[in-house]
XYZ file of C-alpha atoms in Angstrom:
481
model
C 4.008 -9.547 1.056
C 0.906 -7.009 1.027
C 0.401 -5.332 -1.883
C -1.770 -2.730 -1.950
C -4.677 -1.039 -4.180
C -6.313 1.866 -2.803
C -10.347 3.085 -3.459
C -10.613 7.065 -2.408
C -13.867 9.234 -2.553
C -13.770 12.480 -3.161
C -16.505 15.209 -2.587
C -16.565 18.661 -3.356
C -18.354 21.618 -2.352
C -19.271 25.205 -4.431
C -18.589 28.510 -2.930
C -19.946 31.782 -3.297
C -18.110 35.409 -2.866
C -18.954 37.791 0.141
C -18.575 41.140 -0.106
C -19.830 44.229 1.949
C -23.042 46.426 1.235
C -24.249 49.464 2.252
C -26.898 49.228 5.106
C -29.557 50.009 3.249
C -29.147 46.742 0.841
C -29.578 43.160 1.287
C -27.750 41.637 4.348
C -24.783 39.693 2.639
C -24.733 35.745 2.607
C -21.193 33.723 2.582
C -22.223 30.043 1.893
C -20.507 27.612 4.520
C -17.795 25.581 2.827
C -19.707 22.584 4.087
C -22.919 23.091 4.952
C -23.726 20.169 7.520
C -21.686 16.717 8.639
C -20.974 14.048 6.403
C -20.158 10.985 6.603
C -18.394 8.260 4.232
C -18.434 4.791 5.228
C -15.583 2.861 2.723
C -15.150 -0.906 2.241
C -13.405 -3.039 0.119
C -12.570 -6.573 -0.133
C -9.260 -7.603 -2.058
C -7.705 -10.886 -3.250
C -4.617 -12.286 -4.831
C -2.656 -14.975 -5.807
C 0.977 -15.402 -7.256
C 4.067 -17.575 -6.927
C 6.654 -15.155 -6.105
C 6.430 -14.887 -2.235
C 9.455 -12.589 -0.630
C 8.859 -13.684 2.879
C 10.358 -17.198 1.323
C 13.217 -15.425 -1.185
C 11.439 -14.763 -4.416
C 9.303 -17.781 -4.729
C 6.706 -19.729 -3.079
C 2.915 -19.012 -2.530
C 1.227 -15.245 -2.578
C -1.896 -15.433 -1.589
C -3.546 -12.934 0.205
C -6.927 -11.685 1.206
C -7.404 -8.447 2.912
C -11.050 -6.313 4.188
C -10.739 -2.406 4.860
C -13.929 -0.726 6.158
C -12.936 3.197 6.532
C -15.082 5.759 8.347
C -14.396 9.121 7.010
C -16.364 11.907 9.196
C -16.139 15.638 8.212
C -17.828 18.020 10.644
C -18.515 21.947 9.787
C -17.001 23.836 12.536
C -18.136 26.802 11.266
C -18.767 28.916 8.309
C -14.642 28.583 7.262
C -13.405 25.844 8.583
C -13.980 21.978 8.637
C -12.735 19.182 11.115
C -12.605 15.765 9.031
C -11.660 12.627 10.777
C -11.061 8.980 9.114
C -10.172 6.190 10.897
C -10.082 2.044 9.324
C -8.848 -1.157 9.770
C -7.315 -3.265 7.369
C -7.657 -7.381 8.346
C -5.543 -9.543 6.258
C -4.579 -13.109 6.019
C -1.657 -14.111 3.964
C 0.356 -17.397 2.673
C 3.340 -15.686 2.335
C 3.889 -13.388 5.547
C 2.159 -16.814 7.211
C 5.961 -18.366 6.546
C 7.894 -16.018 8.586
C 7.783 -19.410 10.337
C 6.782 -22.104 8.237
C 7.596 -24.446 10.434
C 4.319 -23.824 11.967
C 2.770 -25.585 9.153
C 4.279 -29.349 10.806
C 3.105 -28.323 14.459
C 6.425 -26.738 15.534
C 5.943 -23.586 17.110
C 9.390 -22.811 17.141
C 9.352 -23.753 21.101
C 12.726 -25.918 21.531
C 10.879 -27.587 24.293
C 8.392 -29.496 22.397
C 8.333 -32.940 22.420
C 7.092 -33.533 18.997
C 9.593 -31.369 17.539
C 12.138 -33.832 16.575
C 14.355 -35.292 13.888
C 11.701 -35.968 10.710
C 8.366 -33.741 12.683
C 9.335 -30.717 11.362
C 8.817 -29.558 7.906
C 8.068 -26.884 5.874
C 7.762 -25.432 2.336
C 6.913 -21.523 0.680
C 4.279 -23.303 -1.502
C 2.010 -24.229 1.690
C 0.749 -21.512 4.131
C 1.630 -22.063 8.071
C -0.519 -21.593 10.425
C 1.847 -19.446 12.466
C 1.241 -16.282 14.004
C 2.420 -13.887 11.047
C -0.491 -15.963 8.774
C -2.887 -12.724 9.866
C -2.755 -9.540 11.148
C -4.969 -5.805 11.384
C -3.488 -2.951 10.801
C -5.102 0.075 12.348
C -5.198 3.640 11.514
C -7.039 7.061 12.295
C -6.486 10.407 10.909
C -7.497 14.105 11.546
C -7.442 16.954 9.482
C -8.135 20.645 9.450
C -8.690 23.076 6.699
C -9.819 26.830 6.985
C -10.769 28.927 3.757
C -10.777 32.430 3.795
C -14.148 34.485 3.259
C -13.488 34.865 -0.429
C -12.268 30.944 -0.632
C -9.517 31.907 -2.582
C -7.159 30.602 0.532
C -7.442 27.430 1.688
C -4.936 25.873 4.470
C -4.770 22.984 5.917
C -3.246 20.804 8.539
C -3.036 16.966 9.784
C -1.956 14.574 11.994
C -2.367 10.470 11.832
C -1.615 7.606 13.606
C -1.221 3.883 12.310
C -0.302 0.815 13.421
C 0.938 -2.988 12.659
C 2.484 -5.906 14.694
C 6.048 -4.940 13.145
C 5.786 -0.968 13.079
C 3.910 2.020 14.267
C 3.776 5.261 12.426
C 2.876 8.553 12.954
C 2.538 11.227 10.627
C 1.521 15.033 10.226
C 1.661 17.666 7.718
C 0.096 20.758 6.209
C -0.771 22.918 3.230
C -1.799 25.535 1.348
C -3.826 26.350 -1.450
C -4.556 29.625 -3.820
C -7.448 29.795 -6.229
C -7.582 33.108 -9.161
C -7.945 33.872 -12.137
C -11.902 33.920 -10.895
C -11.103 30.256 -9.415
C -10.047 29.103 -12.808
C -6.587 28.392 -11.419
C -5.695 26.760 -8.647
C -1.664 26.406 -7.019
C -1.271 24.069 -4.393
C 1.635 22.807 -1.554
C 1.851 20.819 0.997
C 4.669 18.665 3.140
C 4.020 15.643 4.921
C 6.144 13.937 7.243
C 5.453 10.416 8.317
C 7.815 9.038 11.547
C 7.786 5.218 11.393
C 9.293 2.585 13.965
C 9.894 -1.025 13.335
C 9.380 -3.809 15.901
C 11.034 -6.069 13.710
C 9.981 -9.626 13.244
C 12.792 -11.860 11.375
C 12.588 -15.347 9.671
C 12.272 -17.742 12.825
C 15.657 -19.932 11.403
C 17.664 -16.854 11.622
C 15.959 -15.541 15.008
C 16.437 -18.648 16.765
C 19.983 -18.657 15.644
C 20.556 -16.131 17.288
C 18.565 -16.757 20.066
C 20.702 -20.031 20.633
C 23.685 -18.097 20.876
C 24.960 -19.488 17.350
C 24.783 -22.801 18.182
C 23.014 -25.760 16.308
C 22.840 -28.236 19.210
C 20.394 -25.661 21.316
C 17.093 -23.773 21.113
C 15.442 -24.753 17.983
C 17.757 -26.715 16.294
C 18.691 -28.939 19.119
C 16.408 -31.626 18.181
C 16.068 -31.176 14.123
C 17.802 -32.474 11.394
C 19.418 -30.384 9.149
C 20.195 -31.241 5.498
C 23.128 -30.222 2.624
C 21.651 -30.050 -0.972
C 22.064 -33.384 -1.557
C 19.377 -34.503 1.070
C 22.218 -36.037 3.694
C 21.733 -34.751 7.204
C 25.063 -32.808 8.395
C 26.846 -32.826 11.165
C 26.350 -30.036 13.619
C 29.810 -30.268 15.056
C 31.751 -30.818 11.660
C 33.601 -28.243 10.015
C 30.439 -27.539 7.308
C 27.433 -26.754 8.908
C 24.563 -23.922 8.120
C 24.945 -20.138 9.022
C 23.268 -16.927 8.557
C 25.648 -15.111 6.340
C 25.206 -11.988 8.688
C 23.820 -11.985 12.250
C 23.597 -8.729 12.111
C 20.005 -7.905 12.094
C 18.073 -4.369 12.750
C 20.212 -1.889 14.539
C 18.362 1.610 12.968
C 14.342 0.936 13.885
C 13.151 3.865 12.394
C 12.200 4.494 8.730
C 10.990 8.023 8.309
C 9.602 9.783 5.110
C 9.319 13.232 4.794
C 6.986 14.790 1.005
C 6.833 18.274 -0.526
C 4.130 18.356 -3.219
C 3.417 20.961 -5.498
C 0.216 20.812 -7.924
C -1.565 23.428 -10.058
C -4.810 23.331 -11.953
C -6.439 25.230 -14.564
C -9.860 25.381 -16.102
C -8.929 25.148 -19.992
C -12.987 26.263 -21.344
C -16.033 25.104 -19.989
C -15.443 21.374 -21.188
C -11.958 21.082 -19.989
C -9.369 20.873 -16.937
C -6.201 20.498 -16.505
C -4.136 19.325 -13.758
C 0.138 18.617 -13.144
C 1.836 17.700 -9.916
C 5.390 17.333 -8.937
C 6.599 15.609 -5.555
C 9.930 14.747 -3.923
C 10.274 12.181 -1.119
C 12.874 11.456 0.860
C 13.030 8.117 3.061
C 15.493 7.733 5.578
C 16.241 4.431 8.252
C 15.618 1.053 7.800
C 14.468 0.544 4.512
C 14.686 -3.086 3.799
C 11.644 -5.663 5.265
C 13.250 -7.881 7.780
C 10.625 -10.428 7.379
C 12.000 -11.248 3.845
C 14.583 -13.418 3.125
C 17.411 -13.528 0.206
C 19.424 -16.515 -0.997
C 22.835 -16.575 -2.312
C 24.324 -18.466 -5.524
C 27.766 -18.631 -4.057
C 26.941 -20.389 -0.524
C 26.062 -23.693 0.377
C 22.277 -25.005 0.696
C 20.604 -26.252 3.886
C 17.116 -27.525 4.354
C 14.777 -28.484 6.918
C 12.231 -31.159 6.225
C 11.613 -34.208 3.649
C 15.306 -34.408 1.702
C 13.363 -36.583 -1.415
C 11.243 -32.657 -2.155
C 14.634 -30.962 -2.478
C 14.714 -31.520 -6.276
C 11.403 -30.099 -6.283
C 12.184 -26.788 -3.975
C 11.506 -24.532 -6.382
C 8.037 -25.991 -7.830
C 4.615 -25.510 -5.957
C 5.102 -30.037 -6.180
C 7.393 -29.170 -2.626
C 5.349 -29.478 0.198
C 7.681 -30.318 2.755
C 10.951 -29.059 2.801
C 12.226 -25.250 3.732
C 15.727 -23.652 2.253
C 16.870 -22.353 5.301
C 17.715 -18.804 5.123
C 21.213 -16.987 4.047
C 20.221 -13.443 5.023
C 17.212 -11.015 4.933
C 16.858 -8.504 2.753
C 19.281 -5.241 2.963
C 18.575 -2.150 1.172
C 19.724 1.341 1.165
C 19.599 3.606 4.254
C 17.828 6.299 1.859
C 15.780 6.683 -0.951
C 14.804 9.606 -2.948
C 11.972 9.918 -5.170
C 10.580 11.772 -7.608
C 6.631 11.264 -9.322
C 5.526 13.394 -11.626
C 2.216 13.455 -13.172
C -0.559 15.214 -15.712
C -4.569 14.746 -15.131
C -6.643 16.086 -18.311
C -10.604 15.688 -17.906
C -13.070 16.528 -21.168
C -16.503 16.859 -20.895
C -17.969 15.442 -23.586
C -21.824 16.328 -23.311
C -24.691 15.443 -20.671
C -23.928 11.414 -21.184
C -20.265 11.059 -21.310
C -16.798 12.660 -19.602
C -13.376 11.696 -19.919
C -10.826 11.283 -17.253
C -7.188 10.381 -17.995
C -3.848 10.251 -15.998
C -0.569 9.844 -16.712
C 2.980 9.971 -14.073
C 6.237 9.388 -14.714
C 8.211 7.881 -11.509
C 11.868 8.063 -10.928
C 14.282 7.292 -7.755
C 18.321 6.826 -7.282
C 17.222 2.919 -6.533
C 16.828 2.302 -9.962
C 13.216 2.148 -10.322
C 11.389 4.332 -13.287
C 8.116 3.766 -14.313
C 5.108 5.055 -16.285
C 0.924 5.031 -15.082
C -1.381 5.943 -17.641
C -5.098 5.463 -16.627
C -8.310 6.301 -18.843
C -11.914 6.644 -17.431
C -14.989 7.107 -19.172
C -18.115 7.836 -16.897
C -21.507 7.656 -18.431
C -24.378 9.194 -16.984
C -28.268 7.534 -17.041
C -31.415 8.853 -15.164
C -31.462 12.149 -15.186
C -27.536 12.449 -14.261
C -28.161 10.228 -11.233
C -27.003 7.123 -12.324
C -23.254 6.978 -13.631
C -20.852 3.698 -14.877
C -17.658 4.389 -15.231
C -15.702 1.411 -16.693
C -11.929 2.191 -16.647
C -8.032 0.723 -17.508
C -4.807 1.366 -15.849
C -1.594 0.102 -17.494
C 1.564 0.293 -15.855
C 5.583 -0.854 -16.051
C 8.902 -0.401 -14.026
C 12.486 -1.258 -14.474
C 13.864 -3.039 -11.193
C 15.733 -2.191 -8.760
C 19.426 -2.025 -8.845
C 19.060 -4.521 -5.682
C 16.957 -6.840 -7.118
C 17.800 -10.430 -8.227
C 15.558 -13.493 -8.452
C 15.783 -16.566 -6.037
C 19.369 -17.775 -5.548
C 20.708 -16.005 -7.703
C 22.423 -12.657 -5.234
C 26.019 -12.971 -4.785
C 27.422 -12.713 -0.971
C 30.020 -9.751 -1.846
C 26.804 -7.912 -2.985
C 26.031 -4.593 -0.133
C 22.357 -4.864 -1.255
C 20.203 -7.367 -1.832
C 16.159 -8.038 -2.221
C 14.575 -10.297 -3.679
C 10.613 -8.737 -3.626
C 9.292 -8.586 -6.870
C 7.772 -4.995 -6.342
C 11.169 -3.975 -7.021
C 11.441 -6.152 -10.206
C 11.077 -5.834 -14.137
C 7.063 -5.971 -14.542
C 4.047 -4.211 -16.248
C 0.603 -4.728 -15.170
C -2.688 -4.049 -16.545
C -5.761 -2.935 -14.565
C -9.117 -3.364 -15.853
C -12.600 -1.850 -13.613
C -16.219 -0.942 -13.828
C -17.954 1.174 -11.063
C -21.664 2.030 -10.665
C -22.473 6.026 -8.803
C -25.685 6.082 -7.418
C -26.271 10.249 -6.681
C -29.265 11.581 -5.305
C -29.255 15.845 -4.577
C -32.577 15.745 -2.087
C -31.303 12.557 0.072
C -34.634 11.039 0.034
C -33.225 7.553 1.458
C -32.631 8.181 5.220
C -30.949 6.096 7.801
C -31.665 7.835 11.318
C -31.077 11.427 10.460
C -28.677 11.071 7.949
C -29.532 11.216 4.138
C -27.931 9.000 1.438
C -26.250 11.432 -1.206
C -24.224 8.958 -3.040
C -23.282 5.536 -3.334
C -20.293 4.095 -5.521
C -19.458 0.179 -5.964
C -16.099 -0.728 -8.257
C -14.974 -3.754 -9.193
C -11.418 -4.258 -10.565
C -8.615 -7.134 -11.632
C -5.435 -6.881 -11.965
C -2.833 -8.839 -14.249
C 0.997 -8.361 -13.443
C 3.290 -10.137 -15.935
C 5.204 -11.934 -13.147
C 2.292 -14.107 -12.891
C 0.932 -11.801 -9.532
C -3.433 -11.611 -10.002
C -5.954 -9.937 -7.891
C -9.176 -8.921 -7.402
C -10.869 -5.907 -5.559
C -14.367 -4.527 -4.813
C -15.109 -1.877 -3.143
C -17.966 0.006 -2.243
C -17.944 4.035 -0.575
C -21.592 5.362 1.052
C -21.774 9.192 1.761
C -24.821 10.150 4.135
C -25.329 13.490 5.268
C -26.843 15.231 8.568
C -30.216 16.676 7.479
């Protein structure tokens, strides 16, 4: 399964009042909220590795690699108001989504047509990647936003509208806000609702979709030719009384999965080396929730495998290269989830070398899940104030899910089951360094665009379930001269 880490850059821009003046004085001047186009150009490369795979149950082989370049455009439509448009791709190849069919990994395509796909050919295993058509994927997205700020820029609002894209969903999204600055723009109150309207085109674990697809019945489609095995390695009889089944062949029957956010934030200047920031959101998720690509296991139902019976005392150890549990069910969660994050920012200038940045939020939903993020940056400037490193840490732990359970170990009278380890017991620790190249006068040009700033990060990440990764990423901003 993807996890993700995401890299944002963030620019901002200094405003002046406007007021009227008799004719006789200076003509007034209202500086432009952004005073020509920019544009950010994002990239980041990410890898990890782990042993807890949930397209295979809870175990099995998570590796993943994954490259995101992001072009972020804003454009000055006038004085007041800005057009900003981002659009990315995100290219990933990955062990564990790979073994939505692993049988891909022996040759079989899943085609019950083959010739090669016969009693012995086909084999399988969560610990080695298949070469099927789930092993890669790009997901797609663009975005546009709006914002307008009064002539005083104590009023800002904005609005957006997105667009993304996988091989098992689509979403589209769109939303608005509104924000009030006073107290001389030392406060700042913020709101804003989002609404994102996903649709799955589910893919499902190729054992339990060609089940079906056979009309539940071992002796066509895929199975017609393969040997299936019991747990102790003896290959059963398709026609006797004890033979392999999905435990429910009921698969997706609600495609969407819709989220709808309110957000409120607020922000004060404390003194001149000090600032202050809270937030408060609740989401609400509605649909299909669970992943169908992920399968679950049961402790109270019979094993069957697929593949080389001397690896079944092995199944469980990366030492299994050639033999697949066949699936009891895919995962089943809740119809809705409600969340709640809440969360503190506090940033201290220190003097002309060194700032501090820190976060902390508290998480909560009726899942289950609470957790706590607490993050600490320390940027330190060289050169004048155009050179800054930034070395930073990020700890964070959850309690799982009250649908969670390891690898064979869910019960069949269970109404909820998972078996992802995102919605485990864990705590991670997150450990980076980033360089911030800044430059005022743009003096490096490409065409007619200036280079203001460049920022590369590097970060790993440690998650006591054994789960490591990697990321670097790396954010140009040019501007139109």
């Amino acid at each position: 399964m993807r996890k993700f880490l995401f890299f944002t850059l963030c620019f901002s821009t200094t405003f002046v009042f406007s007021q009227t003046k008799p004719i006789d004085s200076l003509n007034s001047y209202k500086k432009r909220v952004l005073e020509s186009t920019e544009v950010d150009f994002l990239m980041s490369y990410y890898r990890q590795d782990g042993n807890h795979a949930s397209v295979t149950g809870g175990i099995g082989n998570e590796e993943l690699t994954d490259i995101t370049p992001t072009f972020v455009v804003a454009i000055p439509l006038n004085a007041d108001d800005v057009l900003t448009v981002d659009a990315g791709i995100s290219a990933y190849t990955s062990a564990s989504s790979s073994n939505l069919d692993p049988f891909d990994a022996s040759g079989a395509s899943g085609n019950g047509e083959e010739e090669d796909k016969r009693a012995g050919a086909v084999t399988g295993s969560p610990w080695v990647a298949s070469s099927g058509a789930s092993a890669q994927d790009v997901w797609g997205t663009i975005n546009a936003s709006y914002s307008h700020s009064s002539d005083n820029r104590n009023n800002i609002w904005t609005a957006n509208v997105g667009f993304a894209a996988e091989y098992d969903y689509v979403s589209a999204g769109f939303g608005g806000g509104f924000t009030k600055l006073f107290n001389e723009k030392n406060t700042e109150l913020g709101i804003k609702g989002q609404v994102y309207l996903d649709t799955w085109s589910p893919k499902y674990p190729t054992e339990l979709d060609s089940y079906n697809e056979a009309g539940q019945n071992l002796n066509n489609g895929f199975f017609s030719n393969i040997d299936i095995l019991d747990q102790n390695g003896n290959i059963i009889d398709k026609n006797g009384p004890v033979v392999w089944s999905p435990f429910n062949t009921t698969l997706i029957q609600d495609k969407s999965r819709n989220t709808y956010s309110l957000s409120l934030s607020f922000s004060q200047i404390l003194n001149k080396n000090a600032q202050i920031s809270l937030f408060f959101d609740v989401v609400q998720q509605e649909g299909w929730l669970a992943n169908p690509m992920q399968r679950v296991y049961f402790a109270d139902r019979d094993n069957y495998y697929v593949g080389n019976a001397a690896s079944i005392p092995n199944y469980a150890t990366p030492e299994n290269t050639d033999v697949f549990h066949l699936a009891d069910d895919i995962e089943r969660l809740p119809n809705s989830r409600f969340k709640i994050p809440i969360g503190a920012r506090f940033n201290y200038y220190l003097n002309e070398t060194f700032a501090l940045r820190t976060y902390y939020r508290y998480y909560m939903d009726n899942w289950g899940v609470n957790s706590h993020t607490a993050s600490i940056e320390l940027p330190i400037k060289l050169g004048l104030g155009k050179f800054t490193f930034y070395p930073n840490y990020r700890f964070y732990n959850q309690t799982a899910a009250d649908y969670f359970a390891p690898y064979e170990t869910h019960l069949s009278t269970s109404e909820f089951y998972t078996s992802d380890y995102d919605l485990s017991k864990f705590n991670s620790h997150q450990y980076g360094l980033g360089f911030k190249y800044y430059d005022a006068f743009t003096k490096f040009k490409i065409f007619k665009f200036g280079l203001k700033t460049f920022d590369l990060k590097y970060s790993i990440y440690d998650r006591s379930d054994g789960l490591k990764a990697g990321i670097i990423s790396t954010a140009f901003k040019f501007v139109l001269d």
